[in-house]
Tab-separated table of C-alpha atoms in Angstrom:
chain	number	residue	atom	x	y	z
P	1362	UNK	CA	23.112	30.057	-3.759
P	1363	UNK	CA	20.954	27.155	-4.774
P	1364	UNK	CA	19.562	24.655	-2.288
P	1365	UNK	CA	18.883	22.072	-4.984
P	1366	UNK	CA	20.657	18.753	-4.786
P	1367	UNK	CA	22.705	17.447	-7.644
P	1368	UNK	CA	20.774	14.518	-9.037
P	1369	UNK	CA	21.597	11.360	-10.934
P	1370	UNK	CA	19.908	11.799	-14.323
P	1371	UNK	CA	19.827	8.003	-14.750
P	1372	UNK	CA	17.280	7.810	-11.929
P	1373	UNK	CA	14.876	10.329	-13.474
P	1374	UNK	CA	11.455	8.731	-13.968
P	1375	UNK	CA	9.871	11.601	-15.904
P	1376	UNK	CA	9.652	9.672	-19.204
P	1377	UNK	CA	8.211	6.573	-17.496
P	1378	UNK	CA	5.623	8.626	-15.630
P	1379	UNK	CA	4.669	10.481	-18.827
P	1380	UNK	CA	4.193	7.079	-20.521
P	1381	UNK	CA	1.986	5.753	-17.720
P	1382	UNK	CA	-0.137	8.922	-17.742
P	1383	UNK	CA	-0.553	8.674	-21.524
P	1384	UNK	CA	-1.546	5.010	-21.238
P	1385	UNK	CA	-4.072	5.845	-18.512
P	1386	UNK	CA	-5.492	8.663	-20.645
P	1387	UNK	CA	-5.858	6.377	-23.686
P	1388	UNK	CA	-7.430	3.658	-21.503
P	1389	UNK	CA	-10.073	6.065	-20.182
P	1390	UNK	CA	-10.732	7.311	-23.706
P	1391	UNK	CA	-11.186	3.711	-24.938
P	1392	UNK	CA	-13.517	3.003	-22.006
P	1393	UNK	CA	-15.663	6.066	-22.807
P	1394	UNK	CA	-15.888	5.004	-26.470
P	1395	UNK	CA	-16.832	1.368	-25.769
P	1396	UNK	CA	-19.875	0.065	-27.577
P	1397	UNK	CA	-22.566	-1.917	-25.759
P	1398	UNK	CA	-21.252	-5.331	-26.816
P	1399	UNK	CA	-17.574	-4.607	-26.045
P	1400	UNK	CA	-15.396	-5.307	-23.009
P	1401	UNK	CA	-12.228	-3.382	-22.163
P	1402	UNK	CA	-9.369	-5.311	-20.547
P	1403	UNK	CA	-6.410	-3.328	-19.221
P	1404	UNK	CA	-2.980	-4.972	-19.168
P	1405	UNK	CA	-4.300	-8.072	-20.911
P	1406	UNK	CA	-2.488	-9.190	-24.032
P	1407	UNK	CA	-1.341	-5.586	-24.519
P	1408	UNK	CA	-1.833	-2.290	-22.689
P	1409	UNK	CA	-5.521	-2.401	-23.518
P	1410	UNK	CA	-7.655	-4.964	-25.319
P	1411	UNK	CA	-11.165	-4.488	-26.637
P	1412	UNK	CA	-13.133	-7.752	-26.875
P	1413	UNK	CA	-16.128	-8.263	-29.177
P	1414	UNK	CA	-17.391	-11.848	-29.148
P	1415	UNK	CA	-14.512	-13.774	-30.781
P	1416	UNK	CA	-12.626	-10.744	-32.085
P	1417	UNK	CA	-10.138	-8.683	-30.109
P	1418	UNK	CA	-8.264	-5.476	-30.826
P	1419	UNK	CA	-5.091	-5.428	-28.764
P	1420	UNK	CA	-3.521	-1.998	-28.346
P	1421	UNK	CA	0.030	-1.082	-27.444
P	1422	UNK	CA	0.200	2.531	-26.191
P	1423	UNK	CA	3.493	4.436	-26.433
P	1424	UNK	CA	4.336	8.029	-25.588
P	1425	UNK	CA	7.572	8.363	-27.540
P	1426	UNK	CA	9.368	11.555	-28.507
P	1427	UNK	CA	11.547	10.019	-31.241
P	1428	UNK	CA	10.429	8.884	-34.682
P	1429	UNK	CA	9.661	5.191	-35.224
P	1430	UNK	CA	10.678	3.033	-38.162
P	1431	UNK	CA	10.074	-0.617	-38.941
P	1432	UNK	CA	13.480	-1.314	-37.356
P	1433	UNK	CA	12.591	0.420	-34.068
P	1434	UNK	CA	12.709	-1.872	-31.053
P	1435	UNK	CA	9.090	-1.068	-30.112
P	1436	UNK	CA	7.875	-1.926	-33.626
P	1437	UNK	CA	9.784	-5.231	-33.839
P	1438	UNK	CA	8.599	-6.216	-30.343
P	1439	UNK	CA	5.041	-5.386	-31.374
P	1440	UNK	CA	5.233	-7.570	-34.479
P	1441	UNK	CA	6.574	-10.483	-32.440
P	1442	UNK	CA	4.078	-9.976	-29.610
P	1443	UNK	CA	1.160	-9.791	-32.037
P	1444	UNK	CA	2.205	-13.014	-33.763
P	1445	UNK	CA	2.769	-14.852	-30.464
P	1446	UNK	CA	-0.663	-13.702	-29.224
P	1447	UNK	CA	-2.276	-15.085	-32.398
P	1448	UNK	CA	-0.502	-18.405	-31.895
P	1449	UNK	CA	-1.695	-18.621	-28.272
P	1450	UNK	CA	-5.269	-17.750	-29.273
P	1451	UNK	CA	-6.049	-19.425	-32.612
P	1452	UNK	CA	-9.831	-19.253	-32.128
P	1453	UNK	CA	-9.835	-15.461	-31.886
P	1454	UNK	CA	-9.796	-12.903	-34.685
P	1455	UNK	CA	-7.006	-10.662	-33.353
P	1456	UNK	CA	-6.138	-7.214	-34.659
P	1457	UNK	CA	-3.220	-5.157	-33.360
P	1458	UNK	CA	-3.279	-1.398	-32.858
P	1459	UNK	CA	-0.050	0.503	-32.150
P	1460	UNK	CA	-1.078	3.886	-30.725
P	1461	UNK	CA	1.703	6.401	-30.249
P	1462	UNK	CA	2.661	10.033	-30.019
P	1463	UNK	CA	5.665	9.243	-32.250
P	1464	UNK	CA	5.823	10.088	-35.921
P	1465	UNK	CA	6.937	7.673	-38.634
P	1466	UNK	CA	10.602	7.932	-39.491
P	1467	UNK	CA	12.361	7.200	-42.752
P	1468	UNK	CA	14.264	3.919	-43.077
P	1469	UNK	CA	17.921	4.176	-44.035
P	1470	UNK	CA	18.631	3.565	-47.687
P	1471	UNK	CA	15.042	4.304	-48.800
P	1472	UNK	CA	14.072	0.623	-49.288
P	1473	UNK	CA	10.488	1.620	-50.161
P	1474	UNK	CA	11.358	4.432	-52.553
P	1475	UNK	CA	12.492	8.002	-52.188
P	1476	UNK	CA	11.097	9.546	-48.990
P	1477	UNK	CA	8.594	6.713	-48.412
P	1478	UNK	CA	8.424	5.703	-44.761
P	1479	UNK	CA	8.228	1.988	-43.983
P	1480	UNK	CA	5.328	2.279	-41.543
P	1481	UNK	CA	3.365	4.229	-44.160
P	1482	UNK	CA	4.275	1.686	-46.840
P	1483	UNK	CA	2.961	-1.013	-44.488
P	1484	UNK	CA	-0.442	0.687	-44.466
P	1485	UNK	CA	-0.546	0.974	-48.277
P	1486	UNK	CA	0.697	-2.618	-48.796
P	1487	UNK	CA	-2.672	-3.861	-47.592
P	1488	UNK	CA	-3.933	-3.008	-51.085
P	1489	UNK	CA	-3.477	-5.550	-53.883
P	1490	UNK	CA	-2.282	-2.751	-56.185
P	1491	UNK	CA	0.830	-2.155	-54.028
P	1492	UNK	CA	3.836	-4.453	-54.412
P	1493	UNK	CA	4.235	-6.289	-51.091
P	1494	UNK	CA	7.678	-7.748	-51.889
P	1495	UNK	CA	9.685	-4.715	-50.674
P	1496	UNK	CA	7.868	-4.971	-47.339
P	1497	UNK	CA	8.368	-8.739	-47.110
P	1498	UNK	CA	12.092	-8.361	-47.870
P	1499	UNK	CA	12.516	-5.618	-45.295
P	1500	UNK	CA	10.566	-7.429	-42.573
P	1501	UNK	CA	12.805	-10.460	-43.081
P	1502	UNK	CA	15.801	-8.308	-42.030
P	1503	UNK	CA	14.229	-7.808	-38.583
P	1504	UNK	CA	14.744	-9.948	-35.483
P	1505	UNK	CA	11.534	-11.948	-35.772
P	1506	UNK	CA	10.480	-14.914	-33.673
P	1507	UNK	CA	11.016	-18.138	-35.678
P	1508	UNK	CA	7.341	-18.831	-36.386
P	1509	UNK	CA	6.748	-15.298	-37.711
P	1510	UNK	CA	9.907	-15.461	-39.841
P	1511	UNK	CA	8.762	-18.781	-41.291
P	1512	UNK	CA	5.332	-17.348	-42.073
P	1513	UNK	CA	6.715	-14.221	-43.777
P	1514	UNK	CA	9.100	-16.364	-45.853
P	1515	UNK	CA	6.483	-18.874	-47.015
P	1516	UNK	CA	3.212	-16.901	-47.170
P	1517	UNK	CA	1.648	-15.940	-50.462
P	1518	UNK	CA	1.117	-12.229	-51.016
P	1519	UNK	CA	-2.569	-12.608	-50.150
P	1520	UNK	CA	-1.790	-14.543	-46.955
P	1521	UNK	CA	0.769	-11.930	-45.901
P	1522	UNK	CA	-1.775	-9.176	-46.411
P	1523	UNK	CA	-4.603	-11.082	-44.704
P	1524	UNK	CA	-2.809	-12.529	-41.682
P	1525	UNK	CA	-0.232	-9.847	-40.929
P	1526	UNK	CA	-0.224	-6.554	-42.828
P	1527	UNK	CA	-3.991	-6.025	-42.784
P	1528	UNK	CA	-4.298	-6.870	-39.091
P	1529	UNK	CA	-1.799	-4.338	-37.751
P	1530	UNK	CA	-2.544	-0.620	-37.640
P	1531	UNK	CA	0.250	1.877	-36.964
P	1532	UNK	CA	-1.599	4.863	-35.462
P	1533	UNK	CA	1.115	7.493	-35.068
P	1534	UNK	CA	1.272	11.207	-34.325
P	1535	UNK	CA	-1.363	11.227	-31.602
P	1536	UNK	CA	-1.388	13.966	-29.001
P	1537	UNK	CA	0.365	13.427	-25.709
């Protein structure tokens, strides 16, 4: 006979706790790796921000067991949060780092070609030799804040690469 209580699985905090532990681990790791002229801010613009004079790398840390695509809620929120942060801080050179245990997933319908993952295409689209239009078209299907949508619609290819694609790094598949 078992003495264990029947529990409500909806109240289980295991995933949340695992996420907080992972964020704390990544924060300590960032602190250890700081250079002399850098300042680490926890829970600033994102989970952790590294400031260097007028440039900042904001980092969102996620311990996620499922694959992520460009349509994933966490990815869309990150795009919108990055853009809003840039608008609030126009004098800063802001870069965004998405650090996660998740792997990149494949978008439905293969919009970037057969077996090409959107988050991987994003990384390659920083290069002038890669056609950025498939990425622009796909991003415009997402729930973007109005100012980001307007930018993506009107930006030249070079502006899109410089102000958005080249400033966001999707760092996936990290250890938990």
